[in-house]
Amino acid sequence: MKTLTKEKFKFPCERWLDTNEDDNELVRELPATGDLIYRVTVCTGKFGGSGTDATVFLNLIGDLGDTGERTLVNCKNNVNKFEKGNMDEFIIEAVSIGQVRRVRIGHNGRGGGCGWYLEKVMVREEGQAESQVVEFPCGRWLDRNEDDGQIVRELVPFSDGQRLYNVSYHVSVKTGSVSGGSSNSTVFAKLYGEKGDTSKMMLVVSDNNLRNYFEVGRVDVFTVETFDIGQISRLMIGHNNEGMNAGWFLDSVQIMVPASGSQYMFPSHRWLCKDEADGKTEVVIYPSEILDIKQLINYEITVVTGDVSFAGTNANVFIQIYGGKGKTEVVNLASRSNNYERATTEIFKIEASNVGKIFKVRIGHDEAGIGSGWFLEKVYVKHLIMGMVTKAKKKDDKKKKKKKKEAEEETEEVMQEIVQTYVFPCSRWLSRGEEDGELVVELLPEDTDQLEENTYEVCVFTGDMLGAGTDANVYINIYGENGDTGERLLRKSGNLNKFESGQEDVFTITAIELGPLRKLRIRQDNAASYSSWYLDRVEIVDTKDDTTYYFPCNRWLAVDEDDGQIARELVPVDEAFMKRDDDEEGTGAATLGLEQKAYLNSYFKM
C-alpha cells in the first residue's frame, strides 16, 4: 500500500524459488502489471580455451531500471554452457526496463581454467522478430591472466570504439594499520551519483597486482568501468563475511575519475566485522573532500603487428599522441596477454589529455627481451567527439497512420557523441638489425597533406679541454612550432668513439616536420665510468629548407662539475652571434648566458 494515497498493489508469484524446482531460479521479479520475457544469447569465442566452467551472471540495464544480477543457470539449448563456440540461450523474466542500453556480465573466477573469451551478448524481447535483436559486442577475455585482467565487463551496443563509452573509476582502498585488520573476504562497492548508481561491484582484480588483497596498512587499487554516473554523492562498501579472518578494518577509500577531473576522498577508519564495533559488514560513507585533478579523455589504440617472419616482439611498447591542443604523456601499451605476436591485432584503452585534432603519433619500444625487433603494420587511434548525426524523426501515432503512403521517413540532425578514427600506416621494422636501425617512428594519419616527414642532421661538438669527452649515452629532444621529436638516443655517428674531446659527431634524426626550431634538450645518462661531458655546441640542419640552427652551450653536463646538472635546455642563436662569440672568447660565456635567457623569455615567457 502506498501510504499517501492508500492505493494498493498486488505482486502475485505462485512459483518456486528453488534450484530443484520449476526453472531452478532463486530470484524473481514480481510485476504489479504484467511482466516481460527477455531472450538472452551468450556467444563464447572460438579460440582454444575460450570456454569456462565458472558461474556466469548477467544484469540487463535499461531506460527504466535493471533486472538485477541474475545467475545464468538454465540454458535452453546446451547441456554444457559457455563452451568454445557455443551460443547459449537463456530466459530472463523481469518487469519492463525499457530499451536495453547496457549489459553487465561476468563470472565468479572460481575453478581451474575459469578464464572466458566472450564474443558478444544478444538481447531481444519475447515475441519480437529476430531482426530486432540488439547485439552487445565484447570480443575480449574475462580472465585474470589475459587482457586487462577483469572478469566483469559492461557492454554497450556499439561495435566501433566500444571501449570509449565507459568511464573508468579508479578505486584505491586502504586497509588500516590495526592488528588483525586484514580480511580474506570478497569486498564489494557500489557508487551513487547524480545520474544514477552502479550495480554492486566485486573488487577482485587489482591494478597493482598484489597477491593478497586487503592486508594491514596496504593500499589496493581497482579499476571499475561503467556508465557516467555524474558527481558521486556516496559510496557503499563492504564484504561477504566469508573465509578465515573475515573481519576487516577499513581506513579510507579514494576514487579518482579522470574523465571528470575529480578525486573523491572517503574517510572510514572503522571495523567492518561481525565481532567488532557495531557488527556491520558494510557501510555507506560520504566524501569529505572533492579534489580537482587533470581531466583526461578515453582513447582506443589498435596496434597491428605485421605478417612477416619474426615480426613479433617481447619488448615494452609505448606511444605518444600529438594534436592541435598539445601532446599526451608517453603511455605504455601493455596488458596481461602475450602481446605483439606476428599477425595479431591488439586493442588498448588509455586515458590521456585531450589533444584536439591529431596530426601525428610517435610509437616505439625499449628493445627489452630476446628478439625485440618488431614489424609494425598499422596503428588506429579513436576517440569520441561531438558531431551531427542524421536520425529518423519521431512521429505521433496519428500522424504515422495519415502518412502511410509516404515512402521516405522524415529525418533530423541531432548532436551526439561519435567516434573519430585516425589511421596511421607504418609497414616497417623497428629493430636495431633492420632498415635504419631505429626503435622509434613518427607516423602521419592517412589522407593528410598538412605535414611531411623530414630529416634533421644533428652535429654535436664536444669541447677540446682535457677530459671533455664522455662514454655515457647521450639523448636529445628537439622542439619546434609543430611539436617535438621526443627523446632520441644519439646512437650512430661517423666516428667509432662518439663524443671525444674536440670532436664533431653527426647524427640523423627522422621526424615529422617541426617547423621553425625553438629549443632542444640534451642529456647524458651518467651510466659510464667516464660520464662527465663538456658540450661546446649543437648545430642542427633542417634538410628540407637547408636551414642551420645554432645552439651554443659551453658548459659541463656532469654531476661533479659546474652546477651538477647532466641535462641542458638550449635555445638557438643566429650565425652572427656565433661568430661574435668566436671573436670574444674571453667574454663569450657570460654574454651567452644573458642571450639564452632572453631567448627563453621571448619564446616561453618564463
XYZ file of C-alpha atoms in Angstrom:
606
model
C 0.000 0.000 0.000
C 1.165 3.494 -0.876
C 0.528 5.227 2.438
C -0.077 8.674 0.967
C -2.884 7.641 -1.420
C -3.941 4.353 0.237
C -3.512 2.771 -3.213
C -2.835 -0.983 -3.025
C -0.743 -3.166 -5.314
C -0.536 -6.958 -5.521
C 2.520 -8.867 -6.692
C 1.460 -12.452 -7.415
C 4.155 -15.126 -7.698
C 2.928 -18.718 -7.155
C 6.242 -20.201 -8.273
C 9.206 -21.985 -6.694
C 12.450 -20.229 -5.777
C 14.468 -23.427 -5.679
C 17.366 -24.896 -7.658
C 15.493 -28.227 -7.760
C 12.065 -26.958 -8.752
C 10.345 -25.138 -11.615
C 13.005 -23.351 -13.733
C 15.624 -23.597 -10.935
C 15.795 -19.825 -10.444
C 16.406 -18.325 -6.996
C 15.446 -14.765 -7.969
C 12.155 -13.493 -9.351
C 10.842 -10.060 -10.226
C 7.183 -9.682 -9.395
C 5.402 -7.083 -11.548
C 2.265 -5.315 -10.462
C 1.030 -5.125 -14.050
C 2.356 -7.886 -16.241
C 5.913 -8.975 -16.804
C 8.263 -9.244 -19.763
C 10.495 -12.028 -21.011
C 13.940 -11.263 -22.419
C 15.712 -13.845 -24.566
C 19.469 -13.544 -23.971
C 22.004 -15.345 -26.159
C 25.577 -15.514 -24.857
C 28.209 -16.238 -27.524
C 31.542 -17.728 -26.419
C 34.610 -17.243 -28.645
C 36.095 -19.885 -30.903
C 39.688 -19.688 -29.638
C 41.322 -22.574 -27.790
C 40.479 -22.264 -24.107
C 37.646 -19.791 -24.714
C 35.119 -21.677 -22.590
C 34.608 -21.508 -18.829
C 33.165 -23.633 -16.041
C 32.844 -20.643 -13.719
C 29.451 -19.336 -12.597
C 28.321 -16.612 -15.032
C 25.976 -13.792 -14.065
C 24.305 -11.009 -16.035
C 22.430 -7.755 -15.488
C 20.378 -6.045 -18.196
C 20.319 -2.255 -17.777
C 17.618 -0.180 -19.472
C 15.980 3.226 -19.502
C 13.575 2.250 -16.699
C 15.934 0.314 -14.438
C 17.698 -3.030 -14.492
C 16.975 -6.705 -13.941
C 19.466 -7.042 -11.110
C 22.255 -9.574 -11.181
C 20.976 -12.952 -12.470
C 22.976 -16.172 -12.410
C 22.739 -17.878 -15.817
C 21.747 -21.405 -14.755
C 19.100 -22.766 -17.102
C 20.410 -22.898 -20.679
C 17.633 -23.634 -23.181
C 19.754 -25.202 -25.924
C 23.020 -26.619 -24.497
C 23.779 -29.007 -21.636
C 27.342 -27.708 -21.202
C 27.160 -23.938 -21.036
C 29.797 -21.441 -22.147
C 31.892 -23.917 -24.126
C 34.097 -22.892 -27.066
C 31.934 -21.641 -29.956
C 28.652 -22.006 -28.008
C 25.617 -19.751 -28.459
C 23.802 -20.332 -25.164
C 20.227 -19.074 -24.809
C 18.637 -18.016 -21.510
C 15.277 -16.612 -20.446
C 15.219 -13.586 -18.112
C 11.809 -12.709 -16.640
C 11.505 -9.158 -15.341
C 9.344 -6.082 -15.361
C 9.886 -3.907 -18.404
C 13.158 -1.986 -18.156
C 12.517 -0.076 -21.380
C 15.146 0.000 -24.108
C 18.118 -2.160 -23.048
C 21.153 0.146 -23.101
C 23.858 -1.907 -21.392
C 24.680 -5.448 -20.373
C 26.867 -6.119 -17.348
C 28.230 -9.668 -17.479
C 30.921 -11.554 -15.618
C 31.833 -14.665 -13.701
C 32.984 -15.542 -10.191
C 36.543 -16.500 -11.194
C 36.368 -19.880 -9.499
C 37.569 -23.235 -10.772
C 40.526 -24.299 -12.875
C 40.653 -22.634 -16.285
C 37.894 -20.212 -15.379
C 39.101 -17.633 -17.916
C 36.465 -16.943 -20.592
C 36.531 -15.319 -24.028
C 33.152 -13.656 -24.574
C 32.365 -12.805 -28.183
C 29.032 -10.996 -27.707
C 25.638 -10.964 -25.995
C 22.355 -10.701 -27.932
C 19.126 -9.496 -26.314
C 15.557 -9.325 -27.572
C 12.111 -9.205 -26.007
C 9.959 -12.324 -26.253
C 7.711 -12.020 -29.292
C 9.998 -9.670 -31.185
C 11.360 -10.738 -34.549
C 14.974 -11.939 -34.607
C 15.787 -8.951 -36.799
C 15.120 -6.721 -33.783
C 17.771 -8.373 -31.628
C 20.220 -5.922 -30.029
C 23.865 -7.022 -30.126
C 26.328 -6.100 -27.399
C 29.786 -6.931 -28.779
C 32.611 -7.835 -26.419
C 35.438 -9.679 -28.202
C 37.552 -9.800 -25.041
C 38.795 -12.111 -22.317
C 37.225 -12.171 -18.886
C 40.321 -13.660 -17.284
C 42.674 -12.553 -14.512
C 45.664 -13.564 -16.679
C 44.596 -12.063 -20.005
C 43.845 -8.619 -21.433
C 43.362 -6.157 -18.523
C 42.652 -8.936 -16.008
C 38.988 -8.002 -15.457
C 36.368 -10.755 -15.054
C 33.324 -8.459 -15.283
C 32.555 -6.214 -18.260
C 29.864 -3.689 -19.063
C 28.878 -3.842 -22.737
C 27.272 -1.222 -24.967
C 25.524 -1.837 -28.315
C 28.279 -0.258 -30.435
C 30.891 -2.178 -32.388
C 33.004 0.843 -33.344
C 35.063 2.282 -30.486
C 33.175 0.225 -27.914
C 35.724 0.816 -25.131
C 35.337 4.586 -25.408
C 31.840 4.728 -23.927
C 32.633 3.558 -20.395
C 34.024 5.802 -17.665
C 36.904 4.433 -15.569
C 36.628 4.753 -11.788
C 39.984 4.103 -10.085
C 39.212 2.911 -6.559
C 42.073 2.930 -4.003
C 41.188 1.038 -0.824
C 43.406 1.436 2.244
C 43.271 -1.170 4.994
C 44.016 0.241 8.432
C 47.259 -0.387 10.338
C 45.377 -2.196 13.104
C 46.247 -5.631 14.457
C 44.007 -8.211 12.761
C 42.659 -5.589 10.355
C 43.240 -7.608 7.165
C 40.450 -9.639 5.541
C 40.145 -12.699 3.309
C 36.550 -11.904 2.370
C 35.394 -10.690 -1.026
C 34.996 -6.920 -0.916
C 32.318 -5.121 -2.943
C 31.453 -1.499 -3.637
C 28.529 0.461 -5.065
C 28.705 4.084 -6.219
C 25.798 6.533 -6.109
C 25.853 9.575 -8.395
C 23.683 12.388 -9.675
C 22.952 10.498 -12.926
C 22.311 7.114 -11.345
C 24.074 4.417 -9.384
C 26.167 1.412 -10.291
C 25.383 -2.185 -9.521
C 27.210 -3.873 -6.640
C 30.736 -4.466 -7.976
C 33.144 -7.065 -6.595
C 36.711 -5.781 -6.120
C 38.546 -8.929 -7.183
C 41.269 -7.879 -9.673
C 43.715 -5.185 -8.550
C 45.720 -2.914 -10.818
C 48.820 -3.119 -8.628
C 48.845 -6.941 -8.798
C 49.334 -7.573 -5.099
C 48.898 -11.255 -4.319
C 46.810 -10.994 -1.156
C 44.316 -8.143 -1.070
C 43.264 -6.012 1.911
C 46.330 -6.652 4.072
C 47.146 -4.467 7.093
C 48.416 -0.988 6.184
C 48.253 -1.577 2.433
C 46.530 0.176 -0.458
C 44.822 -1.942 -3.144
C 43.872 -0.217 -6.406
C 40.987 -1.387 -8.597
C 39.544 -0.029 -11.843
C 35.796 -0.243 -12.415
C 34.340 0.632 -15.818
C 30.696 1.616 -16.105
C 28.467 4.416 -17.382
C 28.932 8.040 -16.308
C 27.057 8.421 -13.012
C 27.964 12.121 -12.671
C 29.202 13.563 -9.394
C 29.493 10.847 -6.756
C 27.341 11.514 -3.695
C 28.144 8.443 -1.592
C 29.798 5.037 -1.550
C 28.565 1.753 -0.163
C 31.405 -0.683 0.613
C 31.506 -3.974 2.474
C 32.394 -7.652 2.282
C 30.605 -11.009 2.184
C 31.948 -12.128 5.590
C 33.266 -15.422 4.168
C 36.580 -17.148 4.810
C 39.011 -17.179 7.690
C 39.671 -13.769 9.263
C 36.659 -12.202 7.543
C 36.603 -9.082 9.706
C 38.182 -6.005 8.117
C 39.372 -2.594 9.318
C 38.743 -0.095 6.510
C 40.825 3.053 6.855
C 39.795 5.055 3.766
C 38.813 4.978 0.099
C 39.876 7.319 -2.686
C 38.101 7.330 -6.052
C 39.781 9.017 -8.988
C 37.680 9.833 -12.079
C 39.965 11.318 -14.773
C 37.039 11.684 -17.215
C 35.504 14.345 -14.945
C 38.761 15.640 -13.458
C 37.693 14.694 -9.905
C 39.137 12.795 -6.971
C 36.865 11.832 -4.063
C 38.130 11.228 -0.522
C 36.072 8.848 1.665
C 37.366 8.533 5.257
C 36.202 5.475 7.175
C 38.580 4.348 9.941
C 36.236 1.699 11.285
C 35.699 -2.050 11.593
C 33.513 -3.976 9.177
C 33.230 -7.100 11.285
C 30.512 -9.162 12.936
C 32.547 -9.312 16.150
C 33.762 -5.708 16.347
C 32.157 -2.292 16.919
C 28.512 -2.288 15.713
C 28.821 -5.660 13.951
C 28.172 -4.271 10.464
C 29.990 -5.732 7.452
C 29.046 -2.939 5.059
C 28.833 0.818 5.422
C 27.698 3.870 3.454
C 30.214 6.727 3.536
C 30.144 10.230 2.107
C 33.021 12.175 0.540
C 34.816 14.506 2.936
C 36.560 16.302 0.094
C 36.432 16.505 -3.709
C 39.727 17.491 -5.333
C 40.356 18.734 -8.848
C 42.751 16.634 -10.931
C 43.797 16.818 -14.571
C 40.867 15.942 -16.824
C 41.549 13.199 -19.358
C 39.625 11.553 -22.187
C 39.457 7.977 -23.472
C 41.478 6.869 -26.479
C 41.194 3.457 -28.102
C 44.530 2.408 -29.629
C 44.615 -0.520 -32.071
C 48.075 -1.862 -32.954
C 48.534 -4.282 -35.874
C 51.738 -6.357 -35.994
C 52.850 -7.375 -39.493
C 52.586 -10.828 -41.028
C 56.287 -11.370 -41.794
C 58.833 -13.756 -40.253
C 59.885 -12.790 -36.703
C 57.555 -9.762 -36.782
C 56.560 -10.053 -33.112
C 58.307 -8.538 -30.111
C 58.536 -9.067 -26.353
C 59.737 -5.509 -25.779
C 57.710 -2.825 -23.993
C 55.789 -0.688 -26.500
C 54.906 2.974 -25.914
C 53.017 5.697 -27.778
C 52.666 9.485 -27.661
C 49.890 11.401 -29.446
C 50.227 14.945 -30.825
C 47.364 17.267 -31.724
C 46.360 20.869 -32.147
C 45.944 21.347 -28.366
C 49.236 19.746 -27.305
C 50.501 16.239 -26.661
C 49.820 13.331 -24.332
C 52.332 11.847 -21.952
C 54.295 8.834 -23.172
C 51.915 5.914 -22.490
C 52.891 2.243 -22.265
C 50.683 -0.112 -24.279
C 50.615 -3.328 -22.278
C 48.206 -5.908 -20.916
C 48.369 -9.295 -19.201
C 48.149 -11.129 -22.527
C 51.103 -12.104 -24.708
C 51.034 -9.018 -26.941
C 52.553 -8.141 -30.296
C 52.817 -11.609 -31.802
C 53.097 -11.993 -35.569
C 49.903 -11.035 -37.488
C 47.981 -10.084 -34.342
C 45.838 -7.071 -33.503
C 45.866 -5.589 -30.002
C 43.347 -3.052 -28.707
C 44.091 -0.830 -25.718
C 42.086 1.818 -23.895
C 44.135 4.656 -22.424
C 43.232 7.837 -20.552
C 45.200 10.880 -21.691
C 44.966 14.624 -22.351
C 42.575 15.880 -24.998
C 44.991 16.982 -27.741
C 42.286 18.049 -30.201
C 42.717 17.121 -33.846
C 45.563 14.585 -34.065
C 48.349 15.265 -36.547
C 50.943 12.617 -35.615
C 51.813 9.780 -33.247
C 55.180 8.528 -32.077
C 55.423 4.819 -31.321
C 58.352 2.629 -30.399
C 59.748 0.098 -27.935
C 62.569 -0.219 -25.402
C 64.409 -3.184 -27.005
C 63.862 -5.304 -23.879
C 63.868 -9.095 -24.152
C 65.244 -11.559 -26.672
C 64.268 -10.948 -30.290
C 62.957 -7.457 -29.596
C 62.810 -6.399 -33.262
C 59.237 -5.577 -34.302
C 57.482 -5.165 -37.649
C 54.664 -2.662 -37.130
C 51.974 -2.716 -39.804
C 49.463 -0.069 -38.747
C 48.065 1.937 -35.826
C 44.488 3.169 -35.326
C 43.605 5.881 -32.809
C 39.967 6.539 -31.870
C 38.267 8.983 -29.526
C 34.806 10.485 -29.080
C 33.844 13.899 -30.418
C 30.523 15.715 -30.660
C 29.044 15.637 -34.144
C 25.823 15.881 -36.085
C 24.048 12.617 -36.857
C 21.042 12.135 -39.127
C 18.212 10.287 -37.391
C 14.623 9.420 -38.239
C 12.188 11.926 -36.747
C 9.851 10.652 -34.058
C 6.240 10.929 -35.142
C 2.934 10.722 -33.322
C 0.945 7.533 -33.987
C -1.877 9.570 -35.581
C 0.491 11.247 -37.998
C 2.024 7.878 -38.895
C -1.382 6.499 -39.870
C -2.167 9.526 -42.024
C 1.147 9.382 -43.862
C 1.407 5.674 -44.654
C 1.798 6.466 -48.329
C 4.988 8.437 -47.745
C 7.902 6.304 -48.942
C 10.649 8.191 -47.186
C 10.874 8.919 -43.459
C 11.450 12.445 -42.280
C 14.894 12.926 -40.727
C 16.532 15.437 -38.426
C 20.070 16.392 -37.465
C 20.962 15.518 -33.865
C 24.133 16.428 -31.961
C 25.645 13.415 -30.211
C 28.936 11.653 -29.474
C 30.517 9.973 -32.484
C 33.774 8.091 -32.977
C 36.649 9.934 -34.662
C 39.123 7.473 -36.225
C 42.688 8.160 -37.378
C 44.625 5.559 -39.377
C 48.438 5.598 -39.255
C 50.096 3.265 -41.817
C 53.610 2.092 -40.946
C 54.717 -1.192 -42.606
C 58.303 -1.054 -41.357
C 60.740 -2.575 -38.869
C 61.556 -1.066 -35.514
C 64.725 -3.044 -34.944
C 68.445 -2.409 -34.480
C 69.218 -5.035 -37.100
C 66.724 -3.974 -39.783
C 66.277 -0.984 -42.108
C 67.656 2.188 -40.446
C 68.102 0.535 -37.028
C 65.617 2.859 -35.286
C 63.330 1.716 -32.462
C 61.002 4.735 -32.663
C 58.969 6.030 -35.587
C 56.698 9.021 -36.130
C 53.569 8.399 -38.188
C 51.200 10.691 -40.069
C 47.494 9.912 -40.463
C 46.222 8.659 -43.800
C 44.966 11.228 -46.305
C 46.804 14.170 -44.805
C 48.882 16.694 -46.697
C 49.464 19.212 -43.916
C 52.806 17.869 -42.713
C 55.554 15.692 -44.153
C 58.388 13.592 -42.827
C 61.659 15.488 -42.508
C 65.293 14.669 -41.798
C 67.370 16.655 -39.310
C 71.158 16.496 -39.313
C 72.366 16.910 -35.729
C 76.018 17.987 -35.293
C 77.296 17.693 -31.711
C 80.585 19.444 -30.825
C 82.423 18.280 -27.701
C 84.751 20.802 -26.001
C 88.500 20.485 -26.579
C 89.735 20.691 -22.989
C 91.216 17.716 -21.114
C 88.575 15.190 -20.022
C 85.777 16.838 -22.048
C 84.632 13.588 -23.704
C 82.072 11.105 -22.352
C 81.347 7.394 -22.618
C 77.750 7.831 -21.384
C 74.684 7.549 -23.607
C 73.509 10.915 -24.949
C 69.867 11.743 -25.677
C 68.299 14.715 -27.438
C 64.782 16.128 -27.878
C 64.274 18.844 -30.481
C 61.307 21.244 -30.143
C 59.668 23.261 -32.921
C 56.408 25.063 -33.660
C 54.756 21.730 -34.602
C 55.778 19.722 -31.532
C 58.945 17.810 -30.758
C 60.890 14.710 -31.787
C 60.612 13.024 -28.413
C 63.797 11.968 -26.652
C 66.090 10.156 -29.104
C 69.310 8.266 -28.400
C 72.245 9.677 -30.398
C 73.480 6.257 -31.390
C 75.268 6.202 -34.712
C 77.716 8.826 -35.972
C 80.615 8.670 -38.408
C 83.063 8.167 -35.527
C 83.774 4.840 -33.875
C 84.066 6.518 -30.449
C 81.479 9.229 -30.035
C 81.729 12.423 -28.003
C 85.520 12.507 -27.702
C 87.386 15.712 -26.777
C 87.423 18.267 -29.612
C 85.309 16.006 -31.850
C 82.264 16.630 -34.040
C 79.699 13.828 -34.203
C 76.943 13.926 -36.826
C 73.637 12.094 -36.385
C 70.469 11.833 -38.466
C 67.015 12.109 -36.895
C 63.868 11.456 -38.909
C 60.671 13.060 -37.638
C 57.503 14.777 -38.799
C 58.498 18.311 -39.766
C 58.735 20.533 -36.698
C 58.547 23.941 -38.354
C 60.953 26.612 -37.041
C 63.033 25.157 -34.192
C 62.529 26.684 -30.737
C 64.813 24.803 -28.359
C 66.412 21.449 -27.637
C 67.012 19.376 -24.525
C 70.175 17.280 -24.394
C 71.380 14.998 -21.611
C 73.806 12.221 -20.765
C 72.631 9.313 -18.589
C 75.683 9.178 -16.265
C 75.841 5.422 -16.896
C 79.576 5.027 -17.624
C 82.776 5.283 -15.615
C 83.751 8.408 -17.569
C 80.401 10.189 -17.891
C 81.323 13.855 -17.349
C 80.949 15.766 -20.611
C 81.771 19.286 -21.729
C 79.412 20.236 -24.555
C 80.571 23.100 -26.749
C 77.528 23.443 -29.014
C 74.942 21.707 -31.168
C 74.127 22.611 -34.768
C 71.001 21.254 -36.467
C 70.416 21.345 -40.213
C 66.798 21.200 -41.414
C 67.429 19.360 -44.687
C 64.040 20.282 -46.147
C 64.741 24.026 -46.369
C 68.543 23.851 -45.796
C 68.392 25.990 -42.655
C 71.030 25.660 -39.928
C 70.190 26.341 -36.283
C 72.961 27.089 -33.769
C 72.603 26.031 -30.107
C 75.619 27.153 -28.033
C 76.245 25.532 -24.656
C 79.873 25.842 -23.398
C 79.059 24.060 -20.139
C 79.626 20.767 -18.356
C 76.964 18.077 -18.166
C 78.384 16.345 -15.113
C 77.434 15.577 -11.535
C 80.881 16.690 -10.299
C 81.340 19.834 -12.420
C 79.628 23.222 -12.828
C 76.159 23.074 -11.178
C 75.995 19.263 -11.176
C 73.326 19.030 -13.904
C 73.537 16.313 -16.576
C 70.824 17.834 -18.807
C 70.680 21.242 -20.521
C 67.993 23.137 -22.429
C 69.451 25.205 -25.244
C 67.859 27.856 -27.464
C 69.018 28.834 -30.949
C 71.039 31.959 -31.730
C 71.809 33.452 -35.129
C 75.030 32.829 -37.028
C 76.315 36.357 -36.398
C 76.182 35.745 -32.650
C 78.214 32.546 -33.056
C 80.896 34.421 -34.995
C 80.967 37.187 -32.388
C 81.354 34.548 -29.700
C 84.362 33.113 -31.537
C 85.946 36.589 -31.683
C 85.313 37.335 -28.000
C 86.394 34.128 -26.301
C 87.014 35.866 -23.014
C 83.508 37.294 -22.608
C 81.553 34.879 -24.744
C 80.338 32.623 -21.957
C 78.912 35.459 -19.867
C 77.229 37.075 -22.867
C 75.895 33.700 -23.897
C 74.045 33.167 -20.624
C 72.225 36.501 -20.996
C 71.436 35.822 -24.659
C 69.944 32.406 -23.938
C 67.860 33.775 -21.071
C 66.481 36.469 -23.390
C 65.523 33.822 -25.947
C 63.842 31.702 -23.291
C 61.883 34.717 -22.077
C 60.704 35.590 -25.573
C 59.723 32.045 -26.582
C 58.337 30.598 -23.382
C 57.508 33.696 -21.279
C 59.391 32.270 -18.307
